[in-house]
């Protein structure tokens, strides 16, 4: 995280609420993948500390099967 955020303890308990995948996606409802890291998320919330562990940004798209 940026310096100021790091000094305050990072993202602490901040989480991102993920929506249900949109109609037309072929993965299970609520399944998302970060196209930058390949990490998958199959939950309704994900801690920002986890989402930004490898990169400071994430690009989530509905999982396709």
Coordinates of C-alpha atoms in Angstrom, one line a residue:
X1 CA 0.0 0.0 0.0
X2 CA 1.1 3.6 -0.3
X3 CA 3.1 5.0 2.6
X4 CA 0.3 6.8 4.4
X5 CA -2.0 3.8 4.2
X6 CA 0.8 1.5 5.3
X7 CA 1.5 3.8 8.4
X8 CA -2.2 3.5 9.4
X9 CA -2.1 -0.3 9.2
X10 CA -3.0 -1.0 5.6
X11 CA -6.6 -1.8 4.6
X12 CA -7.2 -3.3 8.1
X13 CA -10.8 -4.7 7.9
X14 CA -11.9 -3.1 4.7
X15 CA -13.7 -5.4 2.3
X16 CA -15.1 -5.2 -1.2
X17 CA -18.7 -6.5 -1.6
X18 CA -18.8 -8.4 -4.9
X19 CA -22.1 -8.4 -6.9
X20 CA -23.7 -11.5 -8.3
X21 CA -22.1 -12.2 -11.8
X22 CA -24.2 -10.6 -14.6
X23 CA -26.5 -12.5 -16.8
X24 CA -24.7 -14.3 -19.6
X25 CA -21.6 -15.3 -17.6
X26 CA -21.0 -19.0 -17.7
X27 CA -19.4 -19.4 -14.2
X28 CA -21.2 -20.0 -11.0
X29 CA -23.1 -17.0 -9.6
X30 CA -20.7 -14.8 -7.5
X31 CA -17.6 -16.2 -9.1
X32 CA -15.0 -13.6 -10.2
X33 CA -11.4 -13.7 -11.4
X34 CA -8.8 -11.0 -11.3
X35 CA -7.4 -10.9 -14.9
X36 CA -4.2 -9.3 -13.8
X37 CA -3.2 -12.1 -11.3
X38 CA -5.5 -15.0 -12.2
X39 CA -6.8 -15.2 -8.6
X40 CA -10.4 -16.4 -8.3
X41 CA -13.0 -15.2 -5.8
X42 CA -16.1 -17.2 -5.0
X43 CA -17.5 -15.2 -2.1
X44 CA -19.7 -12.2 -1.7
X45 CA -17.0 -10.2 0.0
X46 CA -13.2 -10.1 -0.3
X47 CA -10.8 -8.3 2.0
X48 CA -9.0 -5.5 0.2
X49 CA -5.7 -6.6 1.7
X50 CA -6.2 -10.0 0.0
X51 CA -7.4 -8.4 -3.3
X52 CA -4.3 -6.1 -3.5
X53 CA -1.7 -8.5 -2.0
X54 CA 0.2 -9.0 -5.3
X55 CA -0.6 -5.8 -7.1
X56 CA -2.0 -2.4 -5.9
X57 CA -5.0 -2.8 -8.3
X58 CA -7.3 -5.6 -9.4
X59 CA -9.5 -6.1 -12.5
X60 CA -12.3 -8.4 -11.7
X61 CA -14.4 -10.0 -14.4
X62 CA -17.1 -12.7 -14.1
X63 CA -15.6 -16.2 -14.2
X64 CA -16.2 -18.0 -17.5
X65 CA -16.2 -21.8 -17.8

